[in-house]
XYZ file of N, CA and C in Angstrom:
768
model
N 72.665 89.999 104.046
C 73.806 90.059 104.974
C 75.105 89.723 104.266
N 75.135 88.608 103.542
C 76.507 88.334 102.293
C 76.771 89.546 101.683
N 75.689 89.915 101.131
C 76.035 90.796 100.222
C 76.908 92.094 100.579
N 76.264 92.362 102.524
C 76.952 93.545 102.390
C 78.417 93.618 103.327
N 78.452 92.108 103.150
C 79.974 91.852 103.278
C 81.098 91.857 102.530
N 80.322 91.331 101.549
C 81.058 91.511 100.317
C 81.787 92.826 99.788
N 82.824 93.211 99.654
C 83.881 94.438 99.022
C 83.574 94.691 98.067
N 82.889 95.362 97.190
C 82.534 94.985 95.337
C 83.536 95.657 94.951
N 84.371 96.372 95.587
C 86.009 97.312 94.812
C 86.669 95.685 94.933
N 86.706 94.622 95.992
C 87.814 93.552 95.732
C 87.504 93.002 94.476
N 85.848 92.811 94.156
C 85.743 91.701 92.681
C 85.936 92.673 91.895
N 85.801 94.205 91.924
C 86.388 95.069 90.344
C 87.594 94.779 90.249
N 88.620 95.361 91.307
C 89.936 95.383 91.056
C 90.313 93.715 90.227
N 89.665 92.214 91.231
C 90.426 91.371 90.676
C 89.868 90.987 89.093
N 88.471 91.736 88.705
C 87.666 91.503 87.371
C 88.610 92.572 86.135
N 89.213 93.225 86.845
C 89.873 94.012 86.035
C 91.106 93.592 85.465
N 91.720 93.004 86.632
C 93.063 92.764 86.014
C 92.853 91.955 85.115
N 92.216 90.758 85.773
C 92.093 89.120 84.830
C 91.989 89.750 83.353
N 90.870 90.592 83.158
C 90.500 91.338 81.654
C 91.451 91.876 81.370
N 92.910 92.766 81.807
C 93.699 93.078 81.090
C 94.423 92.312 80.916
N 94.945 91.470 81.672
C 95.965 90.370 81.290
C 95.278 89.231 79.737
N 94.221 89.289 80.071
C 93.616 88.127 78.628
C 93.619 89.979 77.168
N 93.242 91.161 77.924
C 93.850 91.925 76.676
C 94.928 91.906 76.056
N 95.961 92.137 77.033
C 96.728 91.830 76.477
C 97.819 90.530 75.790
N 97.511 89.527 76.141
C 97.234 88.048 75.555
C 96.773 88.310 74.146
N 95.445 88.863 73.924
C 95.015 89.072 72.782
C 95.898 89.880 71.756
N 96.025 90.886 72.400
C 96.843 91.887 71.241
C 98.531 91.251 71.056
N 99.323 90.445 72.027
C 99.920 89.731 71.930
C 100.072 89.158 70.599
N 99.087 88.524 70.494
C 98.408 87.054 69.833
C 98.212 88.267 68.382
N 97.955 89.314 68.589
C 97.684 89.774 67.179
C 99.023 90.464 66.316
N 100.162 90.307 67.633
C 100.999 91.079 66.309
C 102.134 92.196 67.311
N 100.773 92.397 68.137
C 101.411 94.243 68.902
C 102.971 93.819 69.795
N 102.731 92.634 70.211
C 104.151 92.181 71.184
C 104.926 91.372 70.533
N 106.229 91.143 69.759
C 106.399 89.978 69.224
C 108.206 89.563 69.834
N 108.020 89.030 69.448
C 109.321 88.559 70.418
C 109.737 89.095 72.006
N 110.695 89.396 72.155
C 110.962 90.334 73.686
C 110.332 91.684 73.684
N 109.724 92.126 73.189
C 108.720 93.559 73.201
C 108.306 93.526 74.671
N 107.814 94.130 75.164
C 106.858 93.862 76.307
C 107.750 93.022 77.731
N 108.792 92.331 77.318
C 109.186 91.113 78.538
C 110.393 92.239 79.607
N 110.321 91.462 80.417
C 111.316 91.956 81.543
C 112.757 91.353 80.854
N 113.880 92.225 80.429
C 115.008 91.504 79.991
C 115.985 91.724 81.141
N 116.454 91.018 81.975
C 117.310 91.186 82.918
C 118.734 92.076 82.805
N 118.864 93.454 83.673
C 120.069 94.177 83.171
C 120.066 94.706 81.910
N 119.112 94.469 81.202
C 119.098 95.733 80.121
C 118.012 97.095 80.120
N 118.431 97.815 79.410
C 117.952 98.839 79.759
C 116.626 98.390 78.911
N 116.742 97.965 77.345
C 115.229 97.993 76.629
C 114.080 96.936 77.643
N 114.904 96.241 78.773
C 113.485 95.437 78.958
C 113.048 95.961 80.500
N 113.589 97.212 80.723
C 112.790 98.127 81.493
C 110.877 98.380 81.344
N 110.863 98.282 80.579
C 109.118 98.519 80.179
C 108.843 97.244 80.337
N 109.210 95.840 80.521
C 108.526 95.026 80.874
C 108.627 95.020 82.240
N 109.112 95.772 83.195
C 108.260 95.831 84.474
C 106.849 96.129 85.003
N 106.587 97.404 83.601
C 105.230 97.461 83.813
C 103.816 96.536 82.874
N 104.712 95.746 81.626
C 104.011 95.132 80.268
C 103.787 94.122 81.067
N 105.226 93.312 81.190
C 104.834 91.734 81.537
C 103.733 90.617 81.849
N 103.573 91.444 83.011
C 102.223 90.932 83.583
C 100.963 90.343 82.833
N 100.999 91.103 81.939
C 99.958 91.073 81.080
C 100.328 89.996 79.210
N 101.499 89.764 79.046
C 101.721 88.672 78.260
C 102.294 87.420 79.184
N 101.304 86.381 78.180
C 101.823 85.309 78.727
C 102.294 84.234 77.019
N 103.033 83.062 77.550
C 103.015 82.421 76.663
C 102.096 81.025 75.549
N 101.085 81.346 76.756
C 100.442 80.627 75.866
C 98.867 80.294 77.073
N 97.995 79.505 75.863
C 96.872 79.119 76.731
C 96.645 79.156 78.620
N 97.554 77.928 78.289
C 97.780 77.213 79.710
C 98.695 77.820 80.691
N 99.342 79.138 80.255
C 99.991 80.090 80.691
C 99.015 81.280 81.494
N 98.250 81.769 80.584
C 97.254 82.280 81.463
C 96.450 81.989 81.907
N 95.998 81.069 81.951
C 94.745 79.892 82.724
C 95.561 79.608 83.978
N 96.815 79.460 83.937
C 97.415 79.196 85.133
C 97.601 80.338 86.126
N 97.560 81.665 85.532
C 97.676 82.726 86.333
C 96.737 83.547 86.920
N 95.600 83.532 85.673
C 94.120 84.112 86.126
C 93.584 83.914 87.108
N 93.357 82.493 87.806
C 92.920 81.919 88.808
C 93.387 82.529 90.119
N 94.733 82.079 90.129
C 94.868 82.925 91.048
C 95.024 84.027 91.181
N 95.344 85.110 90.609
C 95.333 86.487 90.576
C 94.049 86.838 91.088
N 93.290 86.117 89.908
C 91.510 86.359 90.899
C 91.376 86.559 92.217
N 91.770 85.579 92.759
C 91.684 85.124 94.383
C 92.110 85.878 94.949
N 93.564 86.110 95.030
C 94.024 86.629 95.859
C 94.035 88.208 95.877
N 93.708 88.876 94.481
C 93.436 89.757 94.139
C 91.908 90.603 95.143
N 91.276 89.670 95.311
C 90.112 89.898 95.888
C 90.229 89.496 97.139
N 90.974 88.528 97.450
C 91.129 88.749 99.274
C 92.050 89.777 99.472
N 92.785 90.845 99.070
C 93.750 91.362 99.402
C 92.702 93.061 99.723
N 91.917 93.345 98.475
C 90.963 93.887 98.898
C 90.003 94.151 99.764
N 89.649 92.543 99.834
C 88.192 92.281 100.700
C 88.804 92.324 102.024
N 90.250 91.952 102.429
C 90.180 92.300 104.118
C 91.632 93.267 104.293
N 92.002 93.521 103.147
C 93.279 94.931 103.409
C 93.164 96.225 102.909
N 91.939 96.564 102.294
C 91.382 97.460 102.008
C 91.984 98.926 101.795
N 91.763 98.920 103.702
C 93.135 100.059 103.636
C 94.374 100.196 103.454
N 94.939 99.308 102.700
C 96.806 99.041 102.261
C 96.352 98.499 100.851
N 95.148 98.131 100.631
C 95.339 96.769 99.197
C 96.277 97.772 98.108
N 95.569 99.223 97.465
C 96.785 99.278 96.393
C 97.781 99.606 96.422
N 98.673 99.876 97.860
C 99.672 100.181 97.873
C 100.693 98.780 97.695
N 100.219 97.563 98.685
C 100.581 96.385 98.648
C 100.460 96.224 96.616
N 99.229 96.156 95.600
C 99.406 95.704 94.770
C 100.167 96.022 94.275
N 100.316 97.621 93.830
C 101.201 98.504 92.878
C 102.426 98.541 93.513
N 102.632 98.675 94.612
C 104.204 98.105 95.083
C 104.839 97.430 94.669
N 103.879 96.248 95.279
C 104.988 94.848 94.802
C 104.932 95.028 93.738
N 104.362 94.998 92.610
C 104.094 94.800 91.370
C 105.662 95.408 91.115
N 105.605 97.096 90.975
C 106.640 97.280 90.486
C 108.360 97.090 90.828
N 108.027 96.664 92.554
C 109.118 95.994 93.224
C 109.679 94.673 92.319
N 108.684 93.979 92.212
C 109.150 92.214 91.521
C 109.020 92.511 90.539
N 108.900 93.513 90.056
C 109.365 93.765 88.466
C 110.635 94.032 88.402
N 111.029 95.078 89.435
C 112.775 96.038 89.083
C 114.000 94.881 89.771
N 112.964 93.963 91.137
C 113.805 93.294 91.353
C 114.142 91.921 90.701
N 113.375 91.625 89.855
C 113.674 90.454 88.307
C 114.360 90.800 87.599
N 114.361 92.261 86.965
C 115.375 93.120 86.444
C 116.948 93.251 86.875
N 116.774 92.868 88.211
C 118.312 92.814 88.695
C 119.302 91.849 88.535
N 117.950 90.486 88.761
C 118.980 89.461 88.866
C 118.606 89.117 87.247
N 120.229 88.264 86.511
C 120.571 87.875 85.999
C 120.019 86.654 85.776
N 119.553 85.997 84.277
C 119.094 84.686 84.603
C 120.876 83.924 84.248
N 121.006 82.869 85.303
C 121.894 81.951 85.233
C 122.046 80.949 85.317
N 123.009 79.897 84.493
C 122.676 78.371 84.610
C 122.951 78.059 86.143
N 122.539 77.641 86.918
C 122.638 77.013 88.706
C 123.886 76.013 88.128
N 123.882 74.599 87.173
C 125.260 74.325 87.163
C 126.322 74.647 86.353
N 126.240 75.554 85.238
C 127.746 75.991 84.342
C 127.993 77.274 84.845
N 126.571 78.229 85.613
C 127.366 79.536 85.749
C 127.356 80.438 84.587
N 126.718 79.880 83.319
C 126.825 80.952 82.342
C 125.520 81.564 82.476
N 125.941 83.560 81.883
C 124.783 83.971 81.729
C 124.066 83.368 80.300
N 122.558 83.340 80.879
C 121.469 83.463 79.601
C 120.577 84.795 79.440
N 120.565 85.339 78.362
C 119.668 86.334 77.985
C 118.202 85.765 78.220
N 117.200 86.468 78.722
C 116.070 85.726 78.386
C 115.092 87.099 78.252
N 114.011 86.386 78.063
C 112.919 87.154 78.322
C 111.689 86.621 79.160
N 111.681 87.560 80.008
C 110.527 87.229 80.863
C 109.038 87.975 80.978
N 108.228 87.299 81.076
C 106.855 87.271 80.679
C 106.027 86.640 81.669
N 104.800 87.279 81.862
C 103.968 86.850 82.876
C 103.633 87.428 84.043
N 102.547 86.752 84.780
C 101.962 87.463 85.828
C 102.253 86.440 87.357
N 103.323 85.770 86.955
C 103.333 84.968 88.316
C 104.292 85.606 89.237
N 104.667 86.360 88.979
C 105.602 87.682 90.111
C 104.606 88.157 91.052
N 103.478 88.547 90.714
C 102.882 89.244 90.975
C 101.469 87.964 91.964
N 101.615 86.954 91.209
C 100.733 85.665 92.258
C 101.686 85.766 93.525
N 102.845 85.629 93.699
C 103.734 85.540 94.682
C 103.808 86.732 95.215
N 103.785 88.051 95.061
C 103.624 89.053 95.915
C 102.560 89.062 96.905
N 101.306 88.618 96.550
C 100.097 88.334 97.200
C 99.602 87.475 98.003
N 100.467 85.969 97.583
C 99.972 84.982 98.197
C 101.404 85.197 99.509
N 102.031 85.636 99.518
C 103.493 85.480 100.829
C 103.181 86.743 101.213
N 102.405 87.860 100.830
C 102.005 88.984 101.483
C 100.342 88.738 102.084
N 99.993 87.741 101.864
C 98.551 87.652 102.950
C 98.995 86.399 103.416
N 100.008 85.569 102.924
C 100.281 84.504 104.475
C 100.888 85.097 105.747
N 102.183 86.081 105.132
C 102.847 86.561 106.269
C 102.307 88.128 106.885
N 101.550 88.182 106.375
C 100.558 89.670 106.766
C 99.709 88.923 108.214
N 99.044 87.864 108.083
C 98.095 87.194 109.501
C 99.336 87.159 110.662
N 100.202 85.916 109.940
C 101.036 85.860 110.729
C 101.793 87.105 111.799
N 102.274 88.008 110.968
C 102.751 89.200 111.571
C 101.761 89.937 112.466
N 100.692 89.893 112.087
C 99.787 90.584 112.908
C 98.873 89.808 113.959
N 98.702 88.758 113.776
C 98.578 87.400 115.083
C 97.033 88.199 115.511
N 96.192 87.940 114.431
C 95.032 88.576 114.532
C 93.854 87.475 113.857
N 92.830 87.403 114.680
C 92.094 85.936 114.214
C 91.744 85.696 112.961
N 91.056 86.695 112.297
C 90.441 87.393 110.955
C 91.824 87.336 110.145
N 92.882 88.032 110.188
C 93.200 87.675 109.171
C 94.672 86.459 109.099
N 94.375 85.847 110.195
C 95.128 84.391 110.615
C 94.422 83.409 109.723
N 93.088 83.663 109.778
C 92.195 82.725 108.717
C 92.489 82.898 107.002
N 92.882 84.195 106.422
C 93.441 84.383 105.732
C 94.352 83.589 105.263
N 95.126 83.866 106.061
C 96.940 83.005 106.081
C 96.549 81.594 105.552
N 95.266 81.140 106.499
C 95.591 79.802 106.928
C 94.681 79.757 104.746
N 93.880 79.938 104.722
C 93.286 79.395 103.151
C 94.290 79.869 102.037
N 94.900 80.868 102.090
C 96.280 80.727 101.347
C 96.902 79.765 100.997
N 97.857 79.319 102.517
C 98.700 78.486 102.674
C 97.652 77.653 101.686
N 96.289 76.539 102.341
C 95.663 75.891 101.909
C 95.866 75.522 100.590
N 95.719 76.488 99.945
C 95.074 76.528 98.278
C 96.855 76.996 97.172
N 97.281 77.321 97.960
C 98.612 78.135 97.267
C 99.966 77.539 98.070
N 99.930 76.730 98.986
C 101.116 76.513 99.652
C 101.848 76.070 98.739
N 101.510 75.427 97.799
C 102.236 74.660 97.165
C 103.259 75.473 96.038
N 103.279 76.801 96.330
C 103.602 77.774 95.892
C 104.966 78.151 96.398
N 105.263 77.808 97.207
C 106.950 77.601 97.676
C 107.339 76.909 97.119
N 107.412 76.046 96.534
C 108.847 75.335 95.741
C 109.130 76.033 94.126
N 108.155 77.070 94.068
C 108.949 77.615 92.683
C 109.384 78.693 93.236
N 109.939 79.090 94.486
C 111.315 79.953 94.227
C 112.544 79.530 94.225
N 112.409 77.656 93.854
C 113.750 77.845 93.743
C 113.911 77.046 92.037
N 114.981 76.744 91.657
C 115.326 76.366 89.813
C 114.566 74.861 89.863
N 113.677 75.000 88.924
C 112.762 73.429 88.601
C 114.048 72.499 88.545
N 115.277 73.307 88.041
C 116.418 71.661 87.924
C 116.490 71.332 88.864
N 116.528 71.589 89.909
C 116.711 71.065 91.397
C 116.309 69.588 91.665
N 114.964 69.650 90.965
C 113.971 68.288 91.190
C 113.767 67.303 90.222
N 114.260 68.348 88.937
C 113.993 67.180 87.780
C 114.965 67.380 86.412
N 115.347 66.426 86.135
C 116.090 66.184 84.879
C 115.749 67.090 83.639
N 116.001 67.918 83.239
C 115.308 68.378 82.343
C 116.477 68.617 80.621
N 116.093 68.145 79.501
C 116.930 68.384 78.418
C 117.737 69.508 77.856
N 116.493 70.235 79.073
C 117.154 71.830 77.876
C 116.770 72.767 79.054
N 116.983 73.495 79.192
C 116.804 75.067 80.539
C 115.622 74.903 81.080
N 114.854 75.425 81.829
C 113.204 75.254 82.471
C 112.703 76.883 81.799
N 112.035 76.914 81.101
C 111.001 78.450 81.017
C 110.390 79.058 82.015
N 110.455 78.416 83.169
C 109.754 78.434 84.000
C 110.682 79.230 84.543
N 110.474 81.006 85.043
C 111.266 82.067 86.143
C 111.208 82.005 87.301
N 112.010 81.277 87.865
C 112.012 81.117 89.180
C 112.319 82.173 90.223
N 112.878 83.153 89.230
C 113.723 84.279 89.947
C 112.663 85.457 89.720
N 111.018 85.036 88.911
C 110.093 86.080 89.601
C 109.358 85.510 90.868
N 109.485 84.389 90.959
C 109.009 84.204 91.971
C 109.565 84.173 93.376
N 111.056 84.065 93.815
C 111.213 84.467 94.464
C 111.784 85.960 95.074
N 111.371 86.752 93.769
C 111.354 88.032 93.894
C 110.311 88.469 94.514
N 109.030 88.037 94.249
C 107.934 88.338 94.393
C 107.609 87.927 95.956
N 108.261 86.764 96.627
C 108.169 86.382 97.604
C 108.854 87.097 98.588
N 110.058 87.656 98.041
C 110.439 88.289 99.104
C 110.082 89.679 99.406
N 109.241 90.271 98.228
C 108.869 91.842 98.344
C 107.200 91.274 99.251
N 106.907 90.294 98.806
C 105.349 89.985 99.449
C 106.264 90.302 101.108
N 106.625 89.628 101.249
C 107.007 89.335 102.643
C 107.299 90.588 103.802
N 108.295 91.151 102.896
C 108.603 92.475 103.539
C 107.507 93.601 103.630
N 107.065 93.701 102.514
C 105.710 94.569 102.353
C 104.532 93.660 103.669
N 104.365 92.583 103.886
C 103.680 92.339 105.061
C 104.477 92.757 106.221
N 105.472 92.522 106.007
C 106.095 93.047 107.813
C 106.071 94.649 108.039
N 106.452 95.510 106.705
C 106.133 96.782 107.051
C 104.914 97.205 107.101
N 103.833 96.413 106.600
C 102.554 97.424 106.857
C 101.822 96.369 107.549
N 102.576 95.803 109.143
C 101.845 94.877 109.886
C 101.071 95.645 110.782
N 101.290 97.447 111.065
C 100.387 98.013 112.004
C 99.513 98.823 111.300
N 99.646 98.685 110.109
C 98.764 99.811 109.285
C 97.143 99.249 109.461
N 96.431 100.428 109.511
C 94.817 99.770 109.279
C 94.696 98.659 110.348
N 93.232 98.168 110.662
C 92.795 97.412 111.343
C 94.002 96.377 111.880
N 93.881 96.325 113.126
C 94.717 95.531 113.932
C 93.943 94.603 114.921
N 94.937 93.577 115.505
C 93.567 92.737 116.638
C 93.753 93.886 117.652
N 92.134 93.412 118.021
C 91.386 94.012 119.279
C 91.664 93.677 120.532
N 91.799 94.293 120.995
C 92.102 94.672 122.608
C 91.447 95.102 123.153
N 90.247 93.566 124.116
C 89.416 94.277 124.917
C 89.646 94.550 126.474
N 89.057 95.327 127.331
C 88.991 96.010 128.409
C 89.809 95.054 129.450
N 88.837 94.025 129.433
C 89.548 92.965 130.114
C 91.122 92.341 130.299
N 91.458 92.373 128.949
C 93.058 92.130 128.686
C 93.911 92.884 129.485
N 93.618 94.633 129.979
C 94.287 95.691 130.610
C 94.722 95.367 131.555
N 95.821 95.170 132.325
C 95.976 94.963 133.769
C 95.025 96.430 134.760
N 94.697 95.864 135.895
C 93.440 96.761 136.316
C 92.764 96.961 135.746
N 91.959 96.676 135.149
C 91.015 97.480 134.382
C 89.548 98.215 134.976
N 89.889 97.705 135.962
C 88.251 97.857 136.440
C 89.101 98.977 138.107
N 88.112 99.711 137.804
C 88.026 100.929 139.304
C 86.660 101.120 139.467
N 86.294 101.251 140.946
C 85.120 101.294 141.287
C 84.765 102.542 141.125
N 85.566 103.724 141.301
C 85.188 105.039 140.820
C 84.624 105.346 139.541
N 84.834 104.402 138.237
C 84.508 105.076 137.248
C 83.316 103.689 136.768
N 82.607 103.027 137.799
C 81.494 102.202 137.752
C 80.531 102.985 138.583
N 79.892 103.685 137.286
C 78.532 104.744 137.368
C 77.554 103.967 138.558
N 76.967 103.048 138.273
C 76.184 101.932 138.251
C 76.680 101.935 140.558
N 77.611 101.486 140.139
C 77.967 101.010 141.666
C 77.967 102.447 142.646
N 78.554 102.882 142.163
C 78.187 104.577 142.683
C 77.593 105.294 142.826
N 76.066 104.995 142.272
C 74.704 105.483 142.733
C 74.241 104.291 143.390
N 74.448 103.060 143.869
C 74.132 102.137 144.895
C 74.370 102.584 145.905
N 75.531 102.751 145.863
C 76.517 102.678 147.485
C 75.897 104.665 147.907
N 75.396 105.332 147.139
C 74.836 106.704 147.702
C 73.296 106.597 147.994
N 72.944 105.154 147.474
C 71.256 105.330 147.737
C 71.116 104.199 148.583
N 71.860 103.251 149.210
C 71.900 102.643 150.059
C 73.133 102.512 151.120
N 73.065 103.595 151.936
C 74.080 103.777 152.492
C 74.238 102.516 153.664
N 73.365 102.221 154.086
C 72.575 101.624 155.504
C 73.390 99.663 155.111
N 73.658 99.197 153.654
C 74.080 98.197 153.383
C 75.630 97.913 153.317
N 76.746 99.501 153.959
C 77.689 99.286 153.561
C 78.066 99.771 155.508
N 77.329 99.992 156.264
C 77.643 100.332 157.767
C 78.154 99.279 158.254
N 79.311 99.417 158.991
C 79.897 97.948 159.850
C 79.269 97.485 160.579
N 79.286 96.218 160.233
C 78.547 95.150 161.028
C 78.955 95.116 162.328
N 78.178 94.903 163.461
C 78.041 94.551 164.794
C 78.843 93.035 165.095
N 80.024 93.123 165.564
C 80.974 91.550 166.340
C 81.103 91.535 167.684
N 81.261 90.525 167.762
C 80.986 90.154 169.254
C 82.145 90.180 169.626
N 82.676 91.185 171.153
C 83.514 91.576 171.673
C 84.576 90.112 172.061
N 86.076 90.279 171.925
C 86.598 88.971 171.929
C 86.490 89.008 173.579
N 86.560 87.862 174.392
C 86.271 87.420 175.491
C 87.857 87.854 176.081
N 87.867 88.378 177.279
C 89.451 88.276 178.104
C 89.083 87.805 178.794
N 90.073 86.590 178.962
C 90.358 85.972 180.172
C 90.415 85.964 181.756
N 90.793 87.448 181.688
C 91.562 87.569 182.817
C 90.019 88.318 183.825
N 89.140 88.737 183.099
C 87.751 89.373 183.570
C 87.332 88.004 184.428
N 87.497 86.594 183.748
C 86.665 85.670 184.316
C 87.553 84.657 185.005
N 88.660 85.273 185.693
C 89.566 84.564 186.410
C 89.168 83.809 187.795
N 88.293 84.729 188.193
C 88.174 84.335 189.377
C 86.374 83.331 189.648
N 85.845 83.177 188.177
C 85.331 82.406 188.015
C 85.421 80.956 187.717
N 86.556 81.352 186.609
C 87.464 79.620 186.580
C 87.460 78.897 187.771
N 88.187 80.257 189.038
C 88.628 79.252 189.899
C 87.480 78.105 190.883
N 86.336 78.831 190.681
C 85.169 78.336 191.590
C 84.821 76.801 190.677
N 85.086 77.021 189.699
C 84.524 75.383 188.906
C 85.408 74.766 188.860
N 87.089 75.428 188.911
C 88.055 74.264 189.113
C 88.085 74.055 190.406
């Protein structure tokens, strides 16, 4: 019975990516990407191809250990209960929070100067998924995938405070590496991409009962061969004629 609940396209798709992202890590690591090659460069034209590279270099160990995990997850719930939207939602956003990282500028929050950077990684793409299956339940106010929402939030809530600049919270010596501006790129294409495809594919159910009227005795088969094979149970009952007064007037008067 698990088993044939189970989606086996959700664990390919999310077995797949994880394996290209550690490929390309590897070939990274060997030479093929070296400096900004591969990265999203904000407003330039050469770091156009890291809308589609990025994803797949990271900077280090603990860089992709941090991303795999979840990509996994959510990669495979996005499948396992959106099935009919999952690759439009993936490959969307994907290339959405790619072009829209591309737009914005990285900038210091207090001097205002631009910085060139390069950006790298697959956490654009954690945030397309995890704010596109929280606000996907939500929007659709459907039990199944309200439960969704709710183990998201659970496991990933904590995933809102990097859309905004790590300086915010902490002292830091020198700039944060940390792109805040894929993640709330990613959050806001998750988001919208849940509100537009909140009627697509499976929706909550609406049973009979919910209908105002729902029920007519004409189209209750059942009751309608009763009432023709027992006619004799629906004949008006026999009442007892109301009494007038005025018939027994002249009886009153003999006892008063």
């Amino acid at each position: 019975m698990f088993k044939n609940a189970i989606n086996y396209n959700a664990v390919l798709y999310a077995v797949l990516m994880v394996a290209a992202m550690w490929l390309g890590f590897l070939l990274q690591n060997l030479g093929w990407f070296s400096g900004c090659s591969g990265a999203i460069i904000p407003l330039s034209p050469y770091g156009l191809k890291g809308i589609f590279l990025s994803p797949f270099l990271h900077g280090g160990l603990e860089h992709i250990f941090g991303n795999s995990v979840p990509i996994f997850v959510l990669i495979f719930l996005l499948f396992q209960f959106y099935p009919f939207i999952a690759k439009k939602v993936f490959f969307l956003g994907w290339i959405l929070t790619g072009f829209l990282v591309w737009l914005l500028p990285s900038i210091d929050i207090y001097t205002g100067d631009y910085n060139q950077v390069c950006i790298i990684g697959a956490s654009g793409i954690v945030y397309v998924l995890a704010f596109f299956l929280f606000f996907s339940g939500v929007f659709r106010w459907n039990t199944k995938f309200l439960t969704v929402s709710m183990v998201v939030a659970l496991y990933y809530g904590g995933l809102v405070w990097g859309v905004l600049p790590e300086e915010l919270f902490s002292h830091l010596a020198e700039p944060s590496r940390i792109s805040w501006q894929s993640h709330l790129s990613g959050a806001v294409i998750g988001i919208i991409m849940a509100f537009m495809f909140r009627k697509a594919g499976e929706r909550k159910k609406k049973y009979i009962w919910e209908f105002p009227n729902y029920y007519s005795e004409k189209d209750d088969k059942l009751w309608q061969q009763y009432k023709e094979n027992h006619p004799e149970d629906f004949l008006e009952l026999p009442y007892k004629k109301k009494d007038n007064v005025w018939e027994h007037l002249d009886e009153i008067r003999k006892n008063g």
